[in-house]
Short mmCIF file of C-alpha atoms and ligand atoms in Angstrom, two decimals:
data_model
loop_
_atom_site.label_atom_id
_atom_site.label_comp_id
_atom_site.label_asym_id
_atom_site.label_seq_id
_atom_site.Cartn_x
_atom_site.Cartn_y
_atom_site.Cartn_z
CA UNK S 1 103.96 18.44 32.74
CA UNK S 2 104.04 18.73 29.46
CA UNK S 3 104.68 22.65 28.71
CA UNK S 4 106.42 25.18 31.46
CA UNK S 5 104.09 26.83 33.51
CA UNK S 6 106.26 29.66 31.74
CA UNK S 7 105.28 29.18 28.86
CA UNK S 8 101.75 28.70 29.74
CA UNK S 9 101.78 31.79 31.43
CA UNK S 10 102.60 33.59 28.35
CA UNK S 11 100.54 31.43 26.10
CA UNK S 12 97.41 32.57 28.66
CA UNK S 13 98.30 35.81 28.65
CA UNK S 14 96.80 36.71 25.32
CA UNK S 15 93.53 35.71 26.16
CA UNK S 16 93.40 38.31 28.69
CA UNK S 17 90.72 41.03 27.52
CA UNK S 18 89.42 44.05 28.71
CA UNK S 19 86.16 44.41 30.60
CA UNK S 20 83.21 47.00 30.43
CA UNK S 21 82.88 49.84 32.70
CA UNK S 22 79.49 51.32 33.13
CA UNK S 23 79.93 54.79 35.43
CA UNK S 24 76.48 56.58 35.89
CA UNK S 25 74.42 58.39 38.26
CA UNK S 26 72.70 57.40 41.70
CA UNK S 27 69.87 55.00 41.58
CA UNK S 28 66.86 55.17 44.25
CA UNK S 29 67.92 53.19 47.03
CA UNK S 30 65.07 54.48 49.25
CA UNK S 31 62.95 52.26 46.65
CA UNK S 32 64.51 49.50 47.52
CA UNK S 33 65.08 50.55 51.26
CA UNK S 34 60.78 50.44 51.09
CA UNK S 35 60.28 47.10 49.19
CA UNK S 36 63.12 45.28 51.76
CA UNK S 37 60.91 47.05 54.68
CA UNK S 38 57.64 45.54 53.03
CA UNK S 39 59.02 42.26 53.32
CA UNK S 40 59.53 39.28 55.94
CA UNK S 41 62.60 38.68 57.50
CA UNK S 42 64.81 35.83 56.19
CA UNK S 43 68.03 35.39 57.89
CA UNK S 44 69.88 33.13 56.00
CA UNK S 45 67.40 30.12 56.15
CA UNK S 46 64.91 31.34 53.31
CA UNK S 47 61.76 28.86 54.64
CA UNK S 48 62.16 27.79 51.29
CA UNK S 49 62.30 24.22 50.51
CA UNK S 50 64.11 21.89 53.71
CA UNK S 51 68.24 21.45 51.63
CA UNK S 52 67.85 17.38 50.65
CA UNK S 53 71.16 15.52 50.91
CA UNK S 54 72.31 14.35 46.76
CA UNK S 55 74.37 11.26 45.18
CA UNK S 56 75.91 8.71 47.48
CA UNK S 57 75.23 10.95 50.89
CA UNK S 58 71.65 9.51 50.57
CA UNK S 59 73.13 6.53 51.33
CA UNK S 60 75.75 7.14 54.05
CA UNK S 61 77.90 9.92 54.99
CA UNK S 62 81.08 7.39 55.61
CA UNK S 63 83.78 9.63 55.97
CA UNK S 64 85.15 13.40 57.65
CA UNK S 65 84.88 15.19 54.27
CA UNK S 66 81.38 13.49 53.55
CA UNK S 67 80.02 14.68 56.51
CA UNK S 68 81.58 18.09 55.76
CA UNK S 69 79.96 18.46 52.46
CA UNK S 70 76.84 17.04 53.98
CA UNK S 71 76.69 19.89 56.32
CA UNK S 72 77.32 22.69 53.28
CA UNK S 73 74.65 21.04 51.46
CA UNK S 74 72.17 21.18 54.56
CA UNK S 75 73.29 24.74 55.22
CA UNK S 76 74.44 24.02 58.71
CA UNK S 77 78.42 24.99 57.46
CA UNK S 78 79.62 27.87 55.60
CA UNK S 79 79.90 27.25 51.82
CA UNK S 80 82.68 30.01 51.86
CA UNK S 81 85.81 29.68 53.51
CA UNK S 82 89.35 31.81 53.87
CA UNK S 83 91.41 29.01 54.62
CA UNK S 84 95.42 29.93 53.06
CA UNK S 85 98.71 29.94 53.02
CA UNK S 86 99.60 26.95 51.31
CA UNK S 87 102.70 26.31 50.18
CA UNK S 88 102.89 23.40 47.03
CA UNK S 89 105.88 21.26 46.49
CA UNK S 90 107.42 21.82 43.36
CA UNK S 91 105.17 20.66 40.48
CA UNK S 92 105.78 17.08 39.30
CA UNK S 93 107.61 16.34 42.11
CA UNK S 94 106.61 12.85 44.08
CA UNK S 95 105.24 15.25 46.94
CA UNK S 96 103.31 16.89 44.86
CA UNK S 97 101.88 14.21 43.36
CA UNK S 98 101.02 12.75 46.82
CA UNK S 99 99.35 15.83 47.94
CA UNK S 100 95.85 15.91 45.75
CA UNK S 101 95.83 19.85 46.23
CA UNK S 102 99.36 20.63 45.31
CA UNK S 103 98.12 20.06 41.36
CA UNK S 104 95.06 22.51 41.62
CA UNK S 105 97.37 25.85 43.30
CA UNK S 106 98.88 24.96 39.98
CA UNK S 107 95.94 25.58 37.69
CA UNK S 108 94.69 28.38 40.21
CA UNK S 109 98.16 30.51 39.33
CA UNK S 110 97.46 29.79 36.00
CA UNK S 111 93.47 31.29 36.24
CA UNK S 112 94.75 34.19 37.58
CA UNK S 113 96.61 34.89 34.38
CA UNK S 114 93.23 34.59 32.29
CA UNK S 115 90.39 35.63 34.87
CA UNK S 116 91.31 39.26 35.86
CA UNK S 117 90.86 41.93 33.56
CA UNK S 118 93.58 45.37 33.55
CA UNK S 119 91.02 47.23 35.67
CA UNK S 120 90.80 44.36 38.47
CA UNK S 121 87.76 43.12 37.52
CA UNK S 122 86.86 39.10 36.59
CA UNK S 123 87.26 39.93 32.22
CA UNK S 124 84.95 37.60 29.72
CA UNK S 125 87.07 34.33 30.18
CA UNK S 126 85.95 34.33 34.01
CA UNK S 127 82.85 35.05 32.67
CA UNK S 128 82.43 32.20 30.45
CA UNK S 129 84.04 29.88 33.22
CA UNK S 130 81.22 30.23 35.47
CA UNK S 131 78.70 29.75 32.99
CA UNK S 132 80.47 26.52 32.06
CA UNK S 133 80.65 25.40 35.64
CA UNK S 134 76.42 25.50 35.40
CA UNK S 135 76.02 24.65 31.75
CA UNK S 136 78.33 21.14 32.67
CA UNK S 137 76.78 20.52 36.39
CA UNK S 138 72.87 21.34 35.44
CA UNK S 139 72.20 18.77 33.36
CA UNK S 140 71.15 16.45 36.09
CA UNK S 141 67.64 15.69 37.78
CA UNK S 142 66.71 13.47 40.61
CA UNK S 143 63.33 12.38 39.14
CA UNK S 144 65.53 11.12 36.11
CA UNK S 145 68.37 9.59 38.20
CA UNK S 146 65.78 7.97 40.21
CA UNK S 147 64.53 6.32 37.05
CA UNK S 148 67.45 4.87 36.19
CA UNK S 149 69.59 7.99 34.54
CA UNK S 150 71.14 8.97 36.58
CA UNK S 151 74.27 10.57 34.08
CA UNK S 152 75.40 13.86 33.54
CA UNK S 153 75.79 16.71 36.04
CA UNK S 154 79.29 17.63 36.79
CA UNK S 155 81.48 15.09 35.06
CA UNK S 156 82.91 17.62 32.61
CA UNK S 157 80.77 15.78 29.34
CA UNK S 158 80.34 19.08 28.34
CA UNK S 159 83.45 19.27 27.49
CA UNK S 160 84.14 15.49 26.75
CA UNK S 161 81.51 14.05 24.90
CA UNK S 162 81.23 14.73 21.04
CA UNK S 163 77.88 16.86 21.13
CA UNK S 164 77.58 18.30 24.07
CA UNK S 165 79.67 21.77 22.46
CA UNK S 166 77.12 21.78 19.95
CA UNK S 167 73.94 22.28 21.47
CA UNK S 168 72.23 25.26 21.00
CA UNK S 169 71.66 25.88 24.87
CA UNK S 170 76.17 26.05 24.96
CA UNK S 171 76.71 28.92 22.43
CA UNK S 172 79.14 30.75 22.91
CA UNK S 173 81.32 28.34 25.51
CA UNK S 174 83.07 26.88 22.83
CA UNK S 175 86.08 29.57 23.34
CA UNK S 176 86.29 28.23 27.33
CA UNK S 177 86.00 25.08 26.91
CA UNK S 178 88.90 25.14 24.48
CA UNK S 179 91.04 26.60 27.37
CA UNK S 180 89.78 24.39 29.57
CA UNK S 181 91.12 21.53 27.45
CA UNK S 182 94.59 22.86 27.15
CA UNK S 183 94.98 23.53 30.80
CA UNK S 184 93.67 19.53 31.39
CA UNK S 185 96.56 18.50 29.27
CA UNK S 186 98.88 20.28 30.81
CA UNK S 187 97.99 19.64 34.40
CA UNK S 188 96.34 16.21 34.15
CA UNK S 189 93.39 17.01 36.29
CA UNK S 190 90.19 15.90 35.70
CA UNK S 191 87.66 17.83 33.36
CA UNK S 192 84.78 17.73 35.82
CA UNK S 193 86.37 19.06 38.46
CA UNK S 194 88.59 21.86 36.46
CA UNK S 195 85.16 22.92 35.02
CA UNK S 196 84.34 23.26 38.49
CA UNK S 197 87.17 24.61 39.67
CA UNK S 198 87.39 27.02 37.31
CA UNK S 199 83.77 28.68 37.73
CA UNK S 200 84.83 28.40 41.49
CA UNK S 201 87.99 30.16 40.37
CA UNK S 202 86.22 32.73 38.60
CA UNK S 203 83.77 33.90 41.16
CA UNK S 204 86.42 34.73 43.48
CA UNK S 205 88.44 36.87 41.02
CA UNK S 206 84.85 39.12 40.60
CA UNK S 207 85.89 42.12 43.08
CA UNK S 208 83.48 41.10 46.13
CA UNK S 209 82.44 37.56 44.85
CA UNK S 210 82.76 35.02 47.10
CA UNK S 211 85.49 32.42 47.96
CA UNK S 212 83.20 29.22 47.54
CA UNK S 213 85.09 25.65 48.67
CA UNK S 214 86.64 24.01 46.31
CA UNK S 215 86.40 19.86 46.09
CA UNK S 216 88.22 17.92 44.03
CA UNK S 217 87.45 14.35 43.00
CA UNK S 218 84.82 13.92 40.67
CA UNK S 219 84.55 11.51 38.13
CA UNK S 220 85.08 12.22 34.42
CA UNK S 221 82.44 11.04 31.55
CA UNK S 222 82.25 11.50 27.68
CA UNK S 223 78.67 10.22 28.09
CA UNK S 224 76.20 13.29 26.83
CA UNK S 225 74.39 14.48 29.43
CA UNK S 226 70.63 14.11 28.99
CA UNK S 227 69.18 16.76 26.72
CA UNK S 228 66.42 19.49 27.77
CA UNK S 229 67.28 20.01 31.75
CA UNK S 230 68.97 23.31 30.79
CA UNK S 231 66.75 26.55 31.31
CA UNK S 232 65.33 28.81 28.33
CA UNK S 233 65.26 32.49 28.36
CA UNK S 234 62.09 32.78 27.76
CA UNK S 235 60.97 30.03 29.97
CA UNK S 236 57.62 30.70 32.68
CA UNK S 237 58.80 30.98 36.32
CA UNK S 238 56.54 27.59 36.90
CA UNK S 239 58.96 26.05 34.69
CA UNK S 240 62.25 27.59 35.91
CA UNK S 241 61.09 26.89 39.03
CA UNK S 242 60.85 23.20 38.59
CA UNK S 243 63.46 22.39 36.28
CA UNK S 244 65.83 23.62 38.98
CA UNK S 245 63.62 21.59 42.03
CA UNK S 246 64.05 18.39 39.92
CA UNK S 247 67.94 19.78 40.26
CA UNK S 248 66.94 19.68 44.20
CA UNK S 249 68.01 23.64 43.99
CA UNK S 250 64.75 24.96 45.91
CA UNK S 251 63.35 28.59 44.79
CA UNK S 252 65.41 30.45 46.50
CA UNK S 253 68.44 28.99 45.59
CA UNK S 254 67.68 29.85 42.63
CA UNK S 255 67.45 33.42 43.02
CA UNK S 256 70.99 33.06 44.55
CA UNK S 257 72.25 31.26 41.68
CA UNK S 258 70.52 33.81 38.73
CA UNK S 259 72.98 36.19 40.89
CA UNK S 260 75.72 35.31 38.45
CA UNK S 261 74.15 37.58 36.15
CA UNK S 262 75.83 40.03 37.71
CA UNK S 263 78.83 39.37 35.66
CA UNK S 264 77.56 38.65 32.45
CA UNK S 265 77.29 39.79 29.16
CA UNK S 266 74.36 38.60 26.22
CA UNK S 267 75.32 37.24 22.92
CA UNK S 268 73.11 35.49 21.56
CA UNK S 269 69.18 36.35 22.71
CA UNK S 270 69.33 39.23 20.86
CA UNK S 271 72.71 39.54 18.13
CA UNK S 272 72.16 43.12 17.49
CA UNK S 273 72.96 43.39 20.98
CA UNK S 274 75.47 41.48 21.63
CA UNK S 275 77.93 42.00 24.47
CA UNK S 276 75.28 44.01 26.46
CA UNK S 277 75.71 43.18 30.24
CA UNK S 278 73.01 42.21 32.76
CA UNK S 279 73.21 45.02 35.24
CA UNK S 280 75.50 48.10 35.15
CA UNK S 281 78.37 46.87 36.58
CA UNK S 282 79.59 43.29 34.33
CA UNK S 283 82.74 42.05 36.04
CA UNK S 284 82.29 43.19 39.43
CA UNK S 285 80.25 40.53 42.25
CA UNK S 286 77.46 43.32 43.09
CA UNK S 287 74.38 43.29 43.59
CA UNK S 288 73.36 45.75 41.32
CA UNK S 289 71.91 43.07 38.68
CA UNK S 290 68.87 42.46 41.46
CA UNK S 291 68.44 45.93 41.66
CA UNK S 292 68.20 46.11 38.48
CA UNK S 293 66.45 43.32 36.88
CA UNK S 294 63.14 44.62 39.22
CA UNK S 295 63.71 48.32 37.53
CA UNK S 296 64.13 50.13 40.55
CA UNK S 297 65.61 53.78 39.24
CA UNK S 298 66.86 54.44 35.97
CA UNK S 299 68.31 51.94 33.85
CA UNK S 300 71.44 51.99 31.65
CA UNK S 301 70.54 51.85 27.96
CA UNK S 302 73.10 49.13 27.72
CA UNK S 303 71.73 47.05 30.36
CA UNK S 304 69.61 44.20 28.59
CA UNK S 305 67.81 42.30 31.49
CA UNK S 306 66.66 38.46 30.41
CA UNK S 307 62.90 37.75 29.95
CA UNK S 308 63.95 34.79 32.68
CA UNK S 309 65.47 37.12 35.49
CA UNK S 310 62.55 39.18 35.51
CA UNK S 311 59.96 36.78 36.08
CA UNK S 312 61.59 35.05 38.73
CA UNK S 313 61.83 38.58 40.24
CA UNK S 314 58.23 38.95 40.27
CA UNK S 315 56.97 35.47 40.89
CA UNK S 316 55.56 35.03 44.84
CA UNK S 317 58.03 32.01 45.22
CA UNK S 318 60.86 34.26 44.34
CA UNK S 319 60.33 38.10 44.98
CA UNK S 320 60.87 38.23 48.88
CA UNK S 321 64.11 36.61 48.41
CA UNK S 322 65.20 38.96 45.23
CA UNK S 323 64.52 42.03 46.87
CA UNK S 324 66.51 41.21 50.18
CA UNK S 325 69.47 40.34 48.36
CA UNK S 326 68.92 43.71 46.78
CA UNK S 327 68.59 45.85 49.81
CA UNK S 328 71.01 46.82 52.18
CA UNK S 329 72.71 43.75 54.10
CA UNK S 330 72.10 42.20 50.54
CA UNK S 331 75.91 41.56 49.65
CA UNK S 332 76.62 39.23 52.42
CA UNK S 333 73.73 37.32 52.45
CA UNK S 334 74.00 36.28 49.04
CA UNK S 335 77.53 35.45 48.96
CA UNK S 336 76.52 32.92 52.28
CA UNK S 337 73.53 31.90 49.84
CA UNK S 338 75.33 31.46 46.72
CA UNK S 339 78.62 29.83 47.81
CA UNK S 340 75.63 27.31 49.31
CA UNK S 341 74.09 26.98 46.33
CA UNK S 342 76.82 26.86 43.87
CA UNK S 343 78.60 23.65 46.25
CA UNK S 344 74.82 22.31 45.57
CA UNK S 345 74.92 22.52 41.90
CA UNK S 346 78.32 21.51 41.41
CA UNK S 347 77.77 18.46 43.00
CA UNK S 348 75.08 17.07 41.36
CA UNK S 349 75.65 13.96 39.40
CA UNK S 350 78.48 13.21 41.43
CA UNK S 351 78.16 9.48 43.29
CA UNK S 352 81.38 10.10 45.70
CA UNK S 353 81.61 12.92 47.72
CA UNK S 354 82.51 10.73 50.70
CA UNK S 355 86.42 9.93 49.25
CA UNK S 356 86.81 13.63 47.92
CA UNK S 357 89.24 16.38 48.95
CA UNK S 358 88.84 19.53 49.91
CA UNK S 359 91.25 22.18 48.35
CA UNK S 360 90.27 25.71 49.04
CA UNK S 361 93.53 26.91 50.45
CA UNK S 362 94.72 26.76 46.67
CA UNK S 363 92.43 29.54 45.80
CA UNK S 364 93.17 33.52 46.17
CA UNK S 365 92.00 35.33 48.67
CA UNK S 366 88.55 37.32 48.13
CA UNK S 367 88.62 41.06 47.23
CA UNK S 368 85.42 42.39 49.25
CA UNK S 369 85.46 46.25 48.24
CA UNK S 370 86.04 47.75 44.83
CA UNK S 371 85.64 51.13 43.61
CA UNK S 372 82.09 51.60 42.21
CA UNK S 373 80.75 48.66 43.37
CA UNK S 374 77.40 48.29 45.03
CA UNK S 375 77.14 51.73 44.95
CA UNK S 376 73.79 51.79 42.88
CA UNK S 377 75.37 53.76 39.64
CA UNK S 378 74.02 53.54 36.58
CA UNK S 379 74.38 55.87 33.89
CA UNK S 380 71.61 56.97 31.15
C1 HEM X 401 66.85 30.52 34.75
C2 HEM X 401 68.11 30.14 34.61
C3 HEM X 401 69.05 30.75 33.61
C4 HEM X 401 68.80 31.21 32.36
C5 HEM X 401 67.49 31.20 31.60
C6 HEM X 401 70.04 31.74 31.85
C7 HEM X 401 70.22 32.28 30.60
C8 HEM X 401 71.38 32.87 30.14
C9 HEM X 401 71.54 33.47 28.86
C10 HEM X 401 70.45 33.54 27.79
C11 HEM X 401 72.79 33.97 28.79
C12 HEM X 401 73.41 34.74 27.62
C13 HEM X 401 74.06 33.82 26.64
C14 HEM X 401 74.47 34.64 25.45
O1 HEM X 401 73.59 35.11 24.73
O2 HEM X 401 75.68 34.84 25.24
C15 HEM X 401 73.43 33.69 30.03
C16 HEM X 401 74.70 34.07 30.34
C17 HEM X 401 75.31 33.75 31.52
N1 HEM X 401 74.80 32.96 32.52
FE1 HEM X 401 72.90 32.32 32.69
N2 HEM X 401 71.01 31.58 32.79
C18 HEM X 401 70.45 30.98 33.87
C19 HEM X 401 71.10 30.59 35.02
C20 HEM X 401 72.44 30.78 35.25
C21 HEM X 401 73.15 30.23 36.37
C22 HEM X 401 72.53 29.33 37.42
C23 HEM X 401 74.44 30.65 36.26
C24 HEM X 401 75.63 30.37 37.14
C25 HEM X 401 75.57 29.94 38.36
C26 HEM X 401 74.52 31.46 35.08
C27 HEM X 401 75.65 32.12 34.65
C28 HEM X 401 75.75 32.86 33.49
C29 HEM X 401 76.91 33.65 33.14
C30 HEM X 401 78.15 33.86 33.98
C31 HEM X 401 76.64 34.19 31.88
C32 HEM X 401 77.53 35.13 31.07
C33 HEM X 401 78.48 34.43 30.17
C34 HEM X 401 79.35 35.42 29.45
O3 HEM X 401 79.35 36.62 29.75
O4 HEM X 401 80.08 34.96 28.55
N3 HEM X 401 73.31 31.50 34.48
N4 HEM X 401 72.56 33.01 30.83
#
């Protein structure tokens, strides 16, 4: 340890921010009651693309925690889990450093202090953190791995390599990945899996997101990722679509993953706009954003919907699986589908999932109700 987790605690504290609060009026849920009615039944196993096992559980799943994360990956195990009530040994002590998870309750006390916002919501820092967690584990593809390139993906480059910060495609995550770099240095943990950690982190401290397991052992690299497997706004759904296949994250997963939106807030697409959220609700684990990226009822002025999310709303691969997670029963099936997805993408790149560890008992607990959430309000 090089600083107090005092004094870290109060250096964190002032990048706590305030969130947005959108209040409004009720939307048509009967709209969406009708499309969910018009479409087939899905459970959670979408008939989308059979899950493919990634990285070195192609060739062998050698050990207890392989075989676990072999089992999230094929969807036959919860991706969430509510496992708690750990207690660490005392930072820095030889227990702790014995115990791989004792480090990481460490860093989680310490993304508490920057993720929630005053009103309980996940604030812009949480925000940020999960885009980071995709930005750093995207930039991976099977076709290239297979070809020999198989670099990038979550290894924390992103964050480590000299260029990386200055693509184009990473705007606005310099701020995050600044924090991320003092919190390595403090802690000593690994940037690939902090990144992850932290996007994990994040999603949980969104009132209703879910509590996504957390495993730790990834291997760092100041390598730069390859360039161009990162999606564009404006991007066809043929292409989104297969950009994120050649990530092995079928259709449907995707739809899970675009999800995220929920949170977010727009910068850069369109400046004189900036800071406009996705759906009505930014901060809060909803599912208003699928509601409202198809246009069912009125839309908030302030709601700025990407070019991206709406043709992957519409597209026949897509749509069936949008409009569930819309409709009523929609919360819980995408948590299930995005806490499957999310362990998917956060593993790719990574050649050693049989000698990792889990740690979700470091994280906090989930919050699943929150005033004004899922309620369908939007405001004109
Ligand atoms: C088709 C795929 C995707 C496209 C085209 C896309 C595009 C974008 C764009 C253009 C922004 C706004 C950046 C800005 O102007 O400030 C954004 C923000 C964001 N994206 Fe995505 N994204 C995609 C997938 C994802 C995925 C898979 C995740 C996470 C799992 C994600 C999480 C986020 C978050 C959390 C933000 C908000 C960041 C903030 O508020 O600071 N996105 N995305």
């Amino acid at each position: 340890m090089k600083i107090s987790i005092l004094t870290l605690g109060f250096g964190l504290l002032t990048f706590i921010d305030s969130t947005l609060a959108y209040p409004g009026i009720r939307n048509t849920i009967r709209e969406i009651e009708k499309r969910v009615a018009q479409t087939p039944p899905d459970g959670n196993n979408d008939g989308s693309t059979p899950p493919v096992l990634i990285g070195d559980l192609k060739n062998g799943i050698r050990t207890p925690v392989g075989q676990t994360i072999a089992n999230i990956l094929l969807k036959t195990e919860s991706g969430q889990s509510s496992e708690a009530g750990y207690t660490p040994p005392i930072i820095g002590s030889k227990k702790c450093k014995q115990d791989t998870c004792c480090v990481w309750w460490y860093v989680s006390q310490a993304l508490t202090i920057i993720f929630k916002g005053p009103s309980g919501r996940c604030n812009k820092n949480a925000r940020a953190a999960v885009r980071l967690g995709f930005h750093d584990a995207g930039t991976w593809s099977q076709p290239l791995a297979d070809s020999g390139s198989d670099f990038g993906g979550a290894d924390g480059s992103i964050a480590l390599s000299s260029d990386e910060i200055n693509r184009g495609e990473n705007n606005g995550l310099q701020d995050i990945i600044g924090k991320m770099k003092i919190i390595k240095a403090t802690f000593g943990v690994g940037m690939g899996d902090l990144i992850q950690f932290a996007g994990i982190h994040a999603t949980v401290t969104c009132p209703l997101g879910p509590r996504i397991r957390f495993f730790a052992g990834r291997k760092d690299s100041s390598k730069s990722a390859p360039n161009n497997l990162l999606p564009g706004v404006n991007d066809s759904a043929d292409k989104l679509i297969q950009l994120f296949q050649d990530k092995t994250i079928a259709p449907h997963d995707l739809v899970a993953l675009l999800g995220a939106h929920t949170t977010s807030q727009q910068f850069f697409v369109d400046p004189k706009r900036k800071g406009e959220p996705q759906d009505g609700t930014p901060g809060i684990w909803d599912t208003l954003f699928y509601n409202q990226t198809m246009g069912t009822g009125p839309l908030p002025k302030k709601v700025f919907r990407f070019a991206s999310d709406i043709v992957i709303s519409q597209d026949s691969r897509t749509k069936s699986e949008w409009v569930q997670f819309a409709g009523p029963g929609g919360q819980s099936h995408w948590n299930d589908d995005y806490a499957h997805s999310y362990i998917r993408l956060s593993m790719l790149g990574v050649n050693n999932m049989n000698s990792m560890t889990e740690c979700t008992k470091v994280l906090p607990a989930a919050q699943s109700t929150f005033k004004g959430a899922g309620e369908l309000l939007v405001e004109e």
